């Protein structure tokens, strides 16, 4: 008889393979959603939706449907009509509250729609019409008069793709799948079967749910029928489970049926109640008023199930704790500050202490147990300086500064970060601007003085004995901006992790400057430039 851990591994292996991210030419175009974090540095919150901010060469050739947008494009001397008509339309300028159903409501007047792919953080979408004539009507109409989606004017151009790639071979929604693949972006709160059931079941009867953590947090939800799945995809694709975070990106999955062998926080078969092994009822949180749901008041649940407090305990068998234990640390290259640089992407860091009795092991006290849960999800088993990290929940509930000693690099084995300004989750508004991402080979950099060039950043890597980046991209900055931002691509995810661990929060001093600039790094949503 297999253990729950073995069963969970089989489930992840079976369904994780189907969860590869879809790629279209548009998904490589605009990385500005990561600039959300730059609001701390005085950026305009609308900058992410305008063509010209971090555009690719393909976007520069685009013939956008609004003259004020076209004026903002960089002139590269090429013919703006290079993109030929396509049944796929690239939509920009969407508001934060938009879901797939809003696009269908606004655009189906131009002709039958086959498929919609949402890009929530970019405030963009791809809409595939059944015929190129319908797409032409959409683009032409948008060029002549405003077209509003969910109350906000949107902008249209032909896509360079002739068809949206999707996991199934379906050319239209009528031949879709009753199993949906949900990717949860910016998961500030843990996602459990209870949460997804409460969100999905009011729209269509849910039979089974499987959650896995490979490329971030993903889940498959099996509905009673294809029609229920279609309805759920339209209503929830692009929606926030909680205000400003846990955003749903939904596609049809490859499997046509889910196999669930145990009912718990990560898998559930609602047709087999005898599999139930539940603890006390889950506490509830009210559904936020500014949620992206576009449903009637009768359809929207009043409450959203919150995860059981034991959500983190599945990793280690311990009760929930705001302290993570990290082992496998390089003895001479890791210290308290470098642990902070890496773990601060997933929650506030209060204290870090290396354990004298267990070499290469440290305790990290974070802001709450959910921050520990995120750190475990994204950092457990990654390689840093040739050693594989093991991150789990600690038995301790606080870090106490006892047995302080000197590490190999001469720094202290204990450091308190409670008052540092580099913590990124100090307020609800600040936390909602962070995009929780698993480690990737592309780093997003920001808060850099305009005088710093690509060569400066390469030299910075060399000076710290770090691998250099292979591709570089700088976003367009406003004339009044005091800082710049962009992307750095490395040969591997491991190289990017090591550079972030060492250079995150590096103090950049410029001649005649009164205060240094703090270089800030985070993992990008793009896998390559």
Short mmCIF file of C-alpha atoms in Angstrom, two decimals:
data_model
loop_
_atom_site.label_atom_id
_atom_site.label_comp_id
_atom_site.label_asym_id
_atom_site.label_seq_id
_atom_site.Cartn_x
_atom_site.Cartn_y
_atom_site.Cartn_z
CA UNK A 1 0.00 0.00 0.00
CA UNK A 2 1.47 3.35 -1.01
CA UNK A 3 1.99 6.24 1.39
CA UNK A 4 0.24 9.62 0.87
CA UNK A 5 3.62 11.08 -0.12
CA UNK A 6 4.12 8.42 -2.83
CA UNK A 7 0.58 8.93 -4.06
CA UNK A 8 1.12 12.65 -4.27
CA UNK A 9 4.31 12.15 -6.27
CA UNK A 10 2.46 9.93 -8.75
CA UNK A 11 -0.27 12.52 -9.14
CA UNK A 12 2.20 15.33 -9.73
CA UNK A 13 4.07 13.23 -12.27
CA UNK A 14 0.85 12.31 -14.09
CA UNK A 15 -0.60 15.78 -14.30
CA UNK A 16 2.49 17.96 -14.04
CA UNK A 17 3.61 17.02 -17.55
CA UNK A 18 0.46 18.54 -18.99
CA UNK A 19 1.06 21.86 -17.32
CA UNK A 20 3.71 23.27 -19.65
CA UNK A 21 3.11 26.95 -20.26
CA UNK A 22 1.67 27.92 -23.59
CA UNK A 23 3.86 30.04 -25.83
CA UNK A 24 2.76 32.55 -28.41
CA UNK A 25 4.73 35.32 -30.02
CA UNK A 26 2.81 37.85 -27.94
CA UNK A 27 3.77 36.27 -24.61
CA UNK A 28 7.39 37.22 -25.30
CA UNK A 29 6.53 40.80 -26.12
CA UNK A 30 5.85 42.90 -23.07
CA UNK A 31 7.40 42.35 -19.65
CA UNK A 32 5.98 45.48 -18.11
CA UNK A 33 3.73 43.68 -15.70
CA UNK A 34 6.79 43.28 -13.53
CA UNK A 35 7.11 47.04 -13.38
CA UNK A 36 4.19 46.95 -10.94
CA UNK A 37 6.79 46.72 -8.20
CA UNK A 38 8.37 49.91 -9.47
CA UNK A 39 5.44 51.92 -8.15
CA UNK A 40 7.48 52.28 -4.97
CA UNK A 41 9.92 54.25 -7.06
CA UNK A 42 7.29 56.61 -8.48
CA UNK A 43 6.17 54.77 -11.63
CA UNK A 44 2.73 55.34 -13.15
CA UNK A 45 0.45 52.34 -12.62
CA UNK A 46 -0.84 52.57 -16.19
CA UNK A 47 2.55 52.39 -17.83
CA UNK A 48 2.30 48.63 -18.21
CA UNK A 49 -0.53 48.76 -20.72
CA UNK A 50 0.81 51.19 -23.30
CA UNK A 51 2.68 50.11 -26.41
CA UNK A 52 6.19 51.48 -26.31
CA UNK A 53 6.93 50.41 -22.73
CA UNK A 54 9.26 47.45 -23.00
CA UNK A 55 8.04 46.54 -26.50
CA UNK A 56 9.61 43.90 -28.72
CA UNK A 57 10.56 44.60 -32.32
CA UNK A 58 7.40 42.78 -33.40
CA UNK A 59 5.27 45.18 -31.37
CA UNK A 60 7.12 48.16 -32.85
CA UNK A 61 5.93 47.14 -36.31
CA UNK A 62 2.35 46.84 -35.14
CA UNK A 63 -0.39 49.03 -36.56
CA UNK A 64 -2.33 49.86 -33.40
CA UNK A 65 -5.91 51.00 -33.65
CA UNK A 66 -5.60 54.27 -31.75
CA UNK A 67 -3.62 57.25 -33.02
CA UNK A 68 -2.42 58.31 -29.58
CA UNK A 69 -0.91 54.85 -29.08
CA UNK A 70 0.71 54.87 -32.49
CA UNK A 71 2.41 58.15 -31.68
CA UNK A 72 4.11 56.52 -28.73
CA UNK A 73 5.77 53.77 -30.73
CA UNK A 74 9.48 53.98 -31.44
CA UNK A 75 10.15 54.77 -35.09
CA UNK A 76 12.41 52.12 -36.56
CA UNK A 77 11.80 53.14 -40.14
CA UNK A 78 9.84 50.01 -41.01
CA UNK A 79 6.47 49.75 -42.74
CA UNK A 80 3.71 49.68 -40.14
CA UNK A 81 1.70 47.30 -42.35
CA UNK A 82 4.20 44.45 -42.11
CA UNK A 83 1.76 42.38 -39.99
CA UNK A 84 -0.69 40.74 -42.36
CA UNK A 85 -4.36 40.21 -41.42
CA UNK A 86 -4.86 37.29 -39.06
CA UNK A 87 -7.91 35.73 -37.37
CA UNK A 88 -6.06 36.33 -34.07
CA UNK A 89 -6.32 39.84 -32.61
CA UNK A 90 -3.92 41.18 -29.96
CA UNK A 91 -5.83 43.31 -27.43
CA UNK A 92 -4.18 45.89 -25.14
CA UNK A 93 -5.25 48.49 -22.62
CA UNK A 94 -7.51 46.17 -20.61
CA UNK A 95 -8.56 47.18 -17.13
CA UNK A 96 -7.58 45.16 -14.07
CA UNK A 97 -11.11 43.84 -13.55
CA UNK A 98 -11.51 42.22 -16.95
CA UNK A 99 -12.24 38.50 -17.44
CA UNK A 100 -12.65 36.39 -20.56
CA UNK A 101 -16.44 36.79 -20.57
CA UNK A 102 -16.02 40.58 -20.84
CA UNK A 103 -14.02 40.23 -24.05
CA UNK A 104 -16.53 37.82 -25.53
CA UNK A 105 -19.44 40.14 -24.66
CA UNK A 106 -17.71 43.14 -26.26
CA UNK A 107 -16.21 41.48 -29.36
CA UNK A 108 -18.61 38.74 -30.46
CA UNK A 109 -20.54 41.37 -32.42
CA UNK A 110 -17.68 41.26 -34.94
CA UNK A 111 -18.08 37.50 -35.48
CA UNK A 112 -17.84 34.09 -33.77
CA UNK A 113 -14.92 33.76 -31.32
CA UNK A 114 -13.01 30.46 -31.18
CA UNK A 115 -10.62 31.03 -28.29
CA UNK A 116 -9.39 33.62 -25.81
CA UNK A 117 -6.03 33.69 -24.04
CA UNK A 118 -5.76 36.11 -21.13
CA UNK A 119 -2.50 37.80 -20.04
CA UNK A 120 -3.76 39.38 -16.79
CA UNK A 121 -0.60 41.11 -15.53
CA UNK A 122 0.08 42.61 -18.95
CA UNK A 123 -3.54 43.78 -19.23
CA UNK A 124 -3.59 42.12 -22.62
CA UNK A 125 -5.33 39.23 -24.35
CA UNK A 126 -5.33 37.26 -27.59
CA UNK A 127 -8.73 36.70 -29.22
CA UNK A 128 -9.05 34.18 -32.03
CA UNK A 129 -12.02 34.68 -34.35
CA UNK A 130 -13.38 31.88 -36.53
CA UNK A 131 -12.69 33.92 -39.68
CA UNK A 132 -10.14 36.58 -40.62
CA UNK A 133 -13.01 38.82 -41.81
CA UNK A 134 -14.29 39.03 -38.23
CA UNK A 135 -10.84 40.00 -36.96
CA UNK A 136 -10.63 42.63 -39.71
CA UNK A 137 -13.94 44.13 -38.60
CA UNK A 138 -12.67 44.26 -35.01
CA UNK A 139 -9.36 45.98 -35.88
CA UNK A 140 -11.01 48.36 -38.38
CA UNK A 141 -13.78 49.36 -35.97
CA UNK A 142 -11.26 49.96 -33.18
CA UNK A 143 -9.31 52.29 -35.47
CA UNK A 144 -12.40 54.39 -36.25
CA UNK A 145 -14.21 54.59 -32.94
CA UNK A 146 -13.64 53.58 -29.30
CA UNK A 147 -14.37 49.97 -28.40
CA UNK A 148 -14.96 49.46 -24.69
CA UNK A 149 -14.29 46.27 -22.73
CA UNK A 150 -15.57 46.22 -19.13
CA UNK A 151 -16.01 49.99 -19.30
CA UNK A 152 -12.50 50.84 -20.53
CA UNK A 153 -11.36 51.60 -24.07
CA UNK A 154 -9.22 48.83 -25.55
CA UNK A 155 -6.83 48.82 -28.52
CA UNK A 156 -6.48 46.21 -31.25
CA UNK A 157 -4.03 44.92 -33.82
CA UNK A 158 -3.55 41.75 -35.81
CA UNK A 159 -1.43 39.16 -34.05
CA UNK A 160 1.65 37.72 -35.72
CA UNK A 161 0.15 34.31 -34.90
CA UNK A 162 -2.50 32.77 -37.14
CA UNK A 163 -3.82 30.54 -34.36
CA UNK A 164 -3.63 30.54 -30.58
CA UNK A 165 -1.75 27.49 -29.36
CA UNK A 166 -3.70 25.47 -26.79
CA UNK A 167 -3.13 22.12 -25.07
CA UNK A 168 -6.01 20.40 -26.86
CA UNK A 169 -6.55 20.21 -30.60
CA UNK A 170 -9.88 21.98 -30.31
CA UNK A 171 -10.53 24.57 -33.01
CA UNK A 172 -13.64 25.86 -31.26
CA UNK A 173 -15.13 25.84 -27.76
CA UNK A 174 -17.70 23.19 -28.72
CA UNK A 175 -14.95 20.57 -28.89
CA UNK A 176 -13.25 21.67 -25.68
CA UNK A 177 -12.46 19.63 -22.58
CA UNK A 178 -14.28 19.33 -19.28
CA UNK A 179 -10.92 19.51 -17.48
CA UNK A 180 -9.40 22.98 -17.06
CA UNK A 181 -5.77 23.85 -16.30
CA UNK A 182 -5.57 26.72 -13.80
CA UNK A 183 -2.31 28.64 -13.32
CA UNK A 184 -2.44 30.77 -10.18
CA UNK A 185 -0.29 33.87 -10.67
CA UNK A 186 1.00 35.94 -7.75
CA UNK A 187 -0.17 33.42 -5.10
CA UNK A 188 0.17 35.49 -1.94
CA UNK A 189 -2.11 33.04 -0.09
CA UNK A 190 -1.93 29.24 -0.19
CA UNK A 191 -4.28 27.58 -2.67
CA UNK A 192 -6.16 24.45 -1.52
CA UNK A 193 -8.91 22.25 -2.93
CA UNK A 194 -11.38 24.04 -0.63
CA UNK A 195 -10.48 27.41 -2.11
CA UNK A 196 -10.76 26.25 -5.74
CA UNK A 197 -13.98 24.32 -5.11
CA UNK A 198 -15.63 27.36 -3.53
CA UNK A 199 -14.57 29.54 -6.46
CA UNK A 200 -15.44 27.09 -9.28
CA UNK A 201 -18.43 25.07 -8.10
CA UNK A 202 -21.00 27.93 -8.10
CA UNK A 203 -20.40 28.27 -11.84
CA UNK A 204 -20.40 24.58 -12.81
CA UNK A 205 -20.50 21.31 -10.89
CA UNK A 206 -16.93 20.26 -9.94
CA UNK A 207 -16.10 16.54 -9.82
CA UNK A 208 -12.38 16.46 -9.04
CA UNK A 209 -9.45 18.78 -8.30
CA UNK A 210 -5.69 18.11 -8.35
CA UNK A 211 -3.17 20.80 -7.29
CA UNK A 212 0.53 20.53 -8.12
CA UNK A 213 3.55 22.77 -7.67
CA UNK A 214 5.95 22.53 -10.59
CA UNK A 215 5.87 25.79 -12.58
CA UNK A 216 4.54 27.80 -9.66
CA UNK A 217 1.07 26.86 -8.39
CA UNK A 218 -1.15 25.06 -10.90
CA UNK A 219 -4.27 22.94 -10.68
CA UNK A 220 -6.58 20.86 -12.83
CA UNK A 221 -10.30 21.06 -12.21
CA UNK A 222 -12.63 18.45 -13.73
CA UNK A 223 -16.21 19.63 -14.27
CA UNK A 224 -19.35 17.58 -14.82
CA UNK A 225 -19.55 18.59 -18.49
CA UNK A 226 -17.74 20.47 -21.22
CA UNK A 227 -20.41 23.17 -20.99
CA UNK A 228 -19.67 23.70 -17.27
CA UNK A 229 -15.95 24.00 -18.03
CA UNK A 230 -16.60 26.51 -20.82
CA UNK A 231 -18.75 28.62 -18.50
CA UNK A 232 -16.13 28.53 -15.75
CA UNK A 233 -13.32 29.45 -18.13
CA UNK A 234 -15.27 32.45 -19.44
CA UNK A 235 -16.25 33.67 -15.96
CA UNK A 236 -12.95 33.12 -14.13
CA UNK A 237 -10.14 33.45 -16.70
CA UNK A 238 -8.30 36.60 -15.53
CA UNK A 239 -10.11 36.79 -12.17
CA UNK A 240 -8.48 37.35 -8.77
CA UNK A 241 -9.35 34.82 -6.05
CA UNK A 242 -8.30 37.45 -3.51
CA UNK A 243 -8.09 41.16 -4.30
CA UNK A 244 -4.90 41.99 -6.19
CA UNK A 245 -3.41 38.48 -6.02
CA UNK A 246 -3.97 34.78 -6.76
CA UNK A 247 -4.93 35.64 -10.35
CA UNK A 248 -6.34 32.82 -12.47
CA UNK A 249 -5.06 32.09 -15.97
CA UNK A 250 -7.16 29.26 -17.42
CA UNK A 251 -6.70 26.94 -20.42
CA UNK A 252 -8.20 23.62 -21.43
CA UNK A 253 -6.11 20.73 -20.09
CA UNK A 254 -4.90 17.66 -21.98
CA UNK A 255 -6.28 14.94 -19.64
CA UNK A 256 -10.00 14.26 -20.07
CA UNK A 257 -10.40 12.80 -16.59
CA UNK A 258 -8.54 13.18 -13.29
CA UNK A 259 -7.54 10.23 -11.11
CA UNK A 260 -7.69 11.09 -7.40
CA UNK A 261 -6.74 8.56 -4.71
CA UNK A 262 -6.94 10.74 -1.59
CA UNK A 263 -8.99 13.71 -0.42
CA UNK A 264 -6.92 16.46 1.17
CA UNK A 265 -5.72 20.03 0.57
CA UNK A 266 -4.05 19.11 -2.74
CA UNK A 267 -6.46 16.62 -4.33
CA UNK A 268 -10.15 15.83 -3.94
CA UNK A 269 -12.72 13.59 -5.59
CA UNK A 270 -16.17 14.98 -4.80
CA UNK A 271 -17.84 11.81 -6.16
CA UNK A 272 -16.11 9.66 -3.49
CA UNK A 273 -16.90 11.02 -0.02
CA UNK A 274 -15.45 7.87 1.60
CA UNK A 275 -11.96 9.18 0.78
CA UNK A 276 -12.54 12.08 3.20
CA UNK A 277 -9.92 12.60 5.90
CA UNK A 278 -10.73 16.07 7.10
CA UNK A 279 -9.89 18.01 10.19
CA UNK A 280 -12.02 20.77 11.74
CA UNK A 281 -13.96 23.07 9.36
CA UNK A 282 -11.94 25.72 7.53
CA UNK A 283 -12.15 29.30 8.77
CA UNK A 284 -13.64 31.65 6.21
CA UNK A 285 -12.64 34.99 4.71
CA UNK A 286 -15.12 37.32 2.99
CA UNK A 287 -14.79 37.57 -0.78
CA UNK A 288 -13.23 40.99 -1.56
CA UNK A 289 -15.59 43.58 -2.98
CA UNK A 290 -13.29 44.48 -5.88
CA UNK A 291 -12.86 40.90 -7.06
CA UNK A 292 -12.78 40.40 -10.81
CA UNK A 293 -15.81 38.11 -10.85
CA UNK A 294 -18.29 39.07 -13.57
CA UNK A 295 -21.17 37.02 -12.19
CA UNK A 296 -24.59 37.91 -10.84
CA UNK A 297 -24.91 38.36 -7.09
CA UNK A 298 -26.78 35.05 -6.93
CA UNK A 299 -23.83 33.18 -8.44
CA UNK A 300 -21.06 34.67 -6.31
CA UNK A 301 -20.40 32.86 -3.01
CA UNK A 302 -20.50 35.10 0.03
CA UNK A 303 -17.42 33.50 1.52
CA UNK A 304 -14.22 31.95 0.20
CA UNK A 305 -12.80 28.95 2.05
CA UNK A 306 -9.45 29.76 3.57
CA UNK A 307 -6.79 27.05 3.83
CA UNK A 308 -6.54 24.92 6.92
CA UNK A 309 -3.88 26.22 9.34
CA UNK A 310 -2.02 22.95 8.72
CA UNK A 311 -1.42 23.89 5.07
CA UNK A 312 2.35 24.14 5.55
CA UNK A 313 2.66 21.04 7.70
CA UNK A 314 2.48 18.66 4.75
CA UNK A 315 6.09 19.49 4.01
CA UNK A 316 7.54 18.40 7.32
CA UNK A 317 4.91 16.92 9.61
CA UNK A 318 5.19 19.90 12.01
CA UNK A 319 2.57 22.34 13.12
CA UNK A 320 2.47 25.62 11.16
CA UNK A 321 5.25 28.05 11.96
CA UNK A 322 6.58 31.35 10.64
CA UNK A 323 10.13 29.94 10.81
CA UNK A 324 11.70 28.04 7.92
CA UNK A 325 14.71 25.77 8.31
CA UNK A 326 17.15 25.93 5.39
CA UNK A 327 19.90 23.34 4.97
CA UNK A 328 22.41 22.67 2.20
CA UNK A 329 23.87 26.19 2.40
CA UNK A 330 27.36 26.74 0.97
CA UNK A 331 29.66 27.27 3.99
CA UNK A 332 31.68 30.17 2.57
CA UNK A 333 29.33 31.77 0.02
CA UNK A 334 26.08 32.01 2.01
CA UNK A 335 25.46 34.37 4.90
CA UNK A 336 22.49 36.06 6.57
CA UNK A 337 22.29 38.89 4.05
CA UNK A 338 22.35 36.58 1.05
CA UNK A 339 19.62 34.40 2.56
CA UNK A 340 17.58 37.59 3.00
CA UNK A 341 18.18 38.61 -0.62
CA UNK A 342 16.69 35.34 -1.86
CA UNK A 343 13.90 34.69 0.63
CA UNK A 344 12.58 38.28 0.70
CA UNK A 345 10.91 37.63 -2.68
CA UNK A 346 8.34 35.46 -0.91
CA UNK A 347 7.62 37.37 2.30
CA UNK A 348 9.05 39.70 4.94
CA UNK A 349 12.15 38.48 6.73
CA UNK A 350 12.36 39.16 10.47
CA UNK A 351 15.54 37.33 11.53
CA UNK A 352 18.12 34.90 10.14
CA UNK A 353 20.32 32.69 12.28
CA UNK A 354 22.86 30.03 11.31
CA UNK A 355 22.90 26.97 13.57
CA UNK A 356 26.29 26.30 15.13
CA UNK A 357 25.43 22.68 15.90
CA UNK A 358 24.32 21.93 12.31
CA UNK A 359 26.80 23.36 9.73
CA UNK A 360 25.25 24.72 6.54
CA UNK A 361 21.85 25.16 8.17
CA UNK A 362 19.99 28.35 9.09
CA UNK A 363 16.66 29.36 10.61
CA UNK A 364 14.71 32.07 8.77
CA UNK A 365 11.91 33.81 10.67
CA UNK A 366 9.41 35.24 8.17
CA UNK A 367 6.38 37.49 8.50
CA UNK A 368 3.85 34.64 8.76
CA UNK A 369 3.35 30.95 8.02
CA UNK A 370 2.08 31.74 4.50
CA UNK A 371 5.41 33.37 3.62
CA UNK A 372 7.13 30.17 4.76
CA UNK A 373 4.73 28.17 2.60
CA UNK A 374 5.62 30.29 -0.45
CA UNK A 375 9.34 29.99 0.23
CA UNK A 376 9.07 26.20 0.48
CA UNK A 377 7.03 26.03 -2.72
CA UNK A 378 9.52 28.03 -4.78
CA UNK A 379 12.93 27.49 -3.17
CA UNK A 380 13.00 23.92 -1.91
CA UNK A 381 15.42 21.78 -3.96
CA UNK A 382 16.91 24.64 -6.02
CA UNK A 383 20.69 24.73 -6.51
CA UNK A 384 22.73 27.63 -5.12
CA UNK A 385 26.53 27.66 -5.46
CA UNK A 386 26.59 23.96 -6.35
CA UNK A 387 24.55 22.82 -3.35
CA UNK A 388 20.87 21.88 -3.31
CA UNK A 389 18.77 23.71 -0.73
CA UNK A 390 16.33 21.91 1.51
CA UNK A 391 13.63 24.26 2.84
CA UNK A 392 11.05 23.03 5.36
CA UNK A 393 8.93 24.21 8.27
CA UNK A 394 10.91 24.52 11.51
CA UNK A 395 9.79 23.19 14.89
CA UNK A 396 10.76 26.59 16.29
CA UNK A 397 8.18 29.39 16.32
CA UNK A 398 10.70 32.23 16.67
CA UNK A 399 14.41 32.82 16.07
CA UNK A 400 16.33 33.63 19.26
CA UNK A 401 19.80 35.23 18.93
CA UNK A 402 21.72 32.69 20.98
CA UNK A 403 25.15 31.18 20.25
CA UNK A 404 26.17 33.94 17.83
CA UNK A 405 29.44 33.15 16.04
CA UNK A 406 31.45 34.25 13.02
CA UNK A 407 30.78 32.68 9.63
CA UNK A 408 33.57 31.73 7.20
CA UNK A 409 33.25 35.05 5.34
CA UNK A 410 33.69 36.97 8.61
CA UNK A 411 30.05 38.06 8.97
CA UNK A 412 27.81 37.35 11.96
CA UNK A 413 25.77 34.15 12.16
CA UNK A 414 22.72 36.19 13.27
CA UNK A 415 21.04 39.25 11.79
CA UNK A 416 17.78 41.08 12.50
CA UNK A 417 16.00 42.40 9.37
CA UNK A 418 12.75 43.51 11.00
CA UNK A 419 13.37 47.23 10.37
CA UNK A 420 15.00 47.08 6.94
CA UNK A 421 13.34 49.01 4.12
CA UNK A 422 14.21 46.19 1.74
CA UNK A 423 11.38 44.00 3.01
CA UNK A 424 8.76 43.99 0.24
CA UNK A 425 5.60 42.92 2.09
CA UNK A 426 5.42 45.56 4.82
CA UNK A 427 1.93 46.76 3.87
CA UNK A 428 -1.02 45.30 1.98
CA UNK A 429 -0.54 47.79 -0.86
CA UNK A 430 3.15 47.02 -1.14
CA UNK A 431 2.57 43.25 -1.00
CA UNK A 432 -0.03 43.34 -3.79
CA UNK A 433 2.56 44.88 -6.16
CA UNK A 434 4.87 41.90 -5.79
CA UNK A 435 4.54 39.16 -8.37
CA UNK A 436 5.35 35.82 -6.75
CA UNK A 437 7.43 33.88 -9.25
CA UNK A 438 9.46 30.66 -9.12
CA UNK A 439 13.16 31.03 -9.94
CA UNK A 440 13.83 31.54 -13.65
CA UNK A 441 16.78 32.29 -15.94
CA UNK A 442 15.55 35.88 -16.46
CA UNK A 443 15.89 38.55 -13.78
CA UNK A 444 13.92 41.79 -13.65
CA UNK A 445 16.06 44.67 -12.37
CA UNK A 446 14.81 48.09 -11.25
CA UNK A 447 15.64 51.19 -9.18
CA UNK A 448 18.88 51.64 -11.14
CA UNK A 449 20.27 55.13 -11.89
CA UNK A 450 19.95 56.13 -15.59
CA UNK A 451 23.72 56.47 -15.95
CA UNK A 452 24.22 52.73 -15.42
CA UNK A 453 24.75 50.86 -18.70
CA UNK A 454 24.81 47.24 -19.78
CA UNK A 455 28.60 47.25 -19.39
CA UNK A 456 28.30 48.54 -15.81
CA UNK A 457 26.01 45.65 -14.88
CA UNK A 458 28.27 43.10 -16.56
CA UNK A 459 31.26 44.52 -14.72
CA UNK A 460 29.32 44.26 -11.46
CA UNK A 461 28.83 40.52 -12.08
CA UNK A 462 32.53 40.05 -12.88
CA UNK A 463 33.67 41.95 -9.76
CA UNK A 464 31.64 39.57 -7.58
CA UNK A 465 32.87 36.45 -9.40
CA UNK A 466 29.40 35.82 -10.84
CA UNK A 467 28.35 34.60 -14.30
CA UNK A 468 27.44 37.38 -16.74
CA UNK A 469 24.10 37.68 -18.46
CA UNK A 470 23.78 36.67 -22.13
CA UNK A 471 20.91 38.99 -23.08
CA UNK A 472 20.00 42.48 -21.88
CA UNK A 473 16.86 44.56 -22.25
CA UNK A 474 16.18 48.05 -20.92
CA UNK A 475 12.63 49.35 -20.65
CA UNK A 476 11.75 52.80 -21.94
CA UNK A 477 11.86 55.31 -19.08
CA UNK A 478 9.76 58.43 -18.74
CA UNK A 479 11.72 61.66 -19.22
CA UNK A 480 11.03 62.56 -15.58
CA UNK A 481 12.02 59.13 -14.22
CA UNK A 482 14.96 59.06 -11.84
CA UNK A 483 15.54 55.32 -12.29
CA UNK A 484 15.57 52.72 -15.05
CA UNK A 485 14.58 49.06 -15.21
CA UNK A 486 14.85 46.06 -17.52
CA UNK A 487 15.60 42.36 -17.90
CA UNK A 488 18.75 40.22 -17.69
CA UNK A 489 18.81 36.72 -19.17
CA UNK A 490 21.35 34.15 -17.98
CA UNK A 491 22.41 30.78 -19.40
CA UNK A 492 20.57 28.91 -16.65
CA UNK A 493 18.17 29.32 -13.77
CA UNK A 494 20.97 28.43 -11.34
CA UNK A 495 23.13 31.31 -12.60
CA UNK A 496 20.24 33.77 -12.21
CA UNK A 497 19.57 32.53 -8.66
CA UNK A 498 23.21 33.06 -7.68
CA UNK A 499 23.35 36.56 -9.16
CA UNK A 500 20.15 37.54 -7.35
CA UNK A 501 21.42 36.06 -4.08
CA UNK A 502 24.61 38.16 -4.21
CA UNK A 503 23.55 41.40 -5.96
CA UNK A 504 19.97 41.96 -4.80
CA UNK A 505 20.00 45.21 -2.77
CA UNK A 506 23.55 46.08 -3.88
CA UNK A 507 24.31 49.75 -3.20
CA UNK A 508 25.14 51.60 -6.44
CA UNK A 509 27.02 54.83 -5.82
CA UNK A 510 27.34 57.47 -8.53
CA UNK A 511 29.73 60.44 -8.70
CA UNK A 512 28.41 63.52 -6.87
CA UNK A 513 25.40 61.51 -5.70
CA UNK A 514 24.28 62.12 -2.12
CA UNK A 515 22.65 58.72 -1.53
CA UNK A 516 23.32 55.35 -3.16
CA UNK A 517 20.72 53.58 -5.28
CA UNK A 518 19.57 50.16 -4.06
CA UNK A 519 19.63 47.69 -6.96
CA UNK A 520 16.51 45.52 -6.73
CA UNK A 521 16.11 42.18 -8.44
CA UNK A 522 13.32 39.64 -8.78
CA UNK A 523 12.53 36.68 -11.01
CA UNK A 524 10.82 37.49 -14.30
CA UNK A 525 7.63 35.95 -15.64
CA UNK A 526 9.44 35.41 -18.97
CA UNK A 527 11.49 32.27 -19.55
CA UNK A 528 13.70 34.02 -22.12
CA UNK A 529 14.11 37.34 -23.96
#
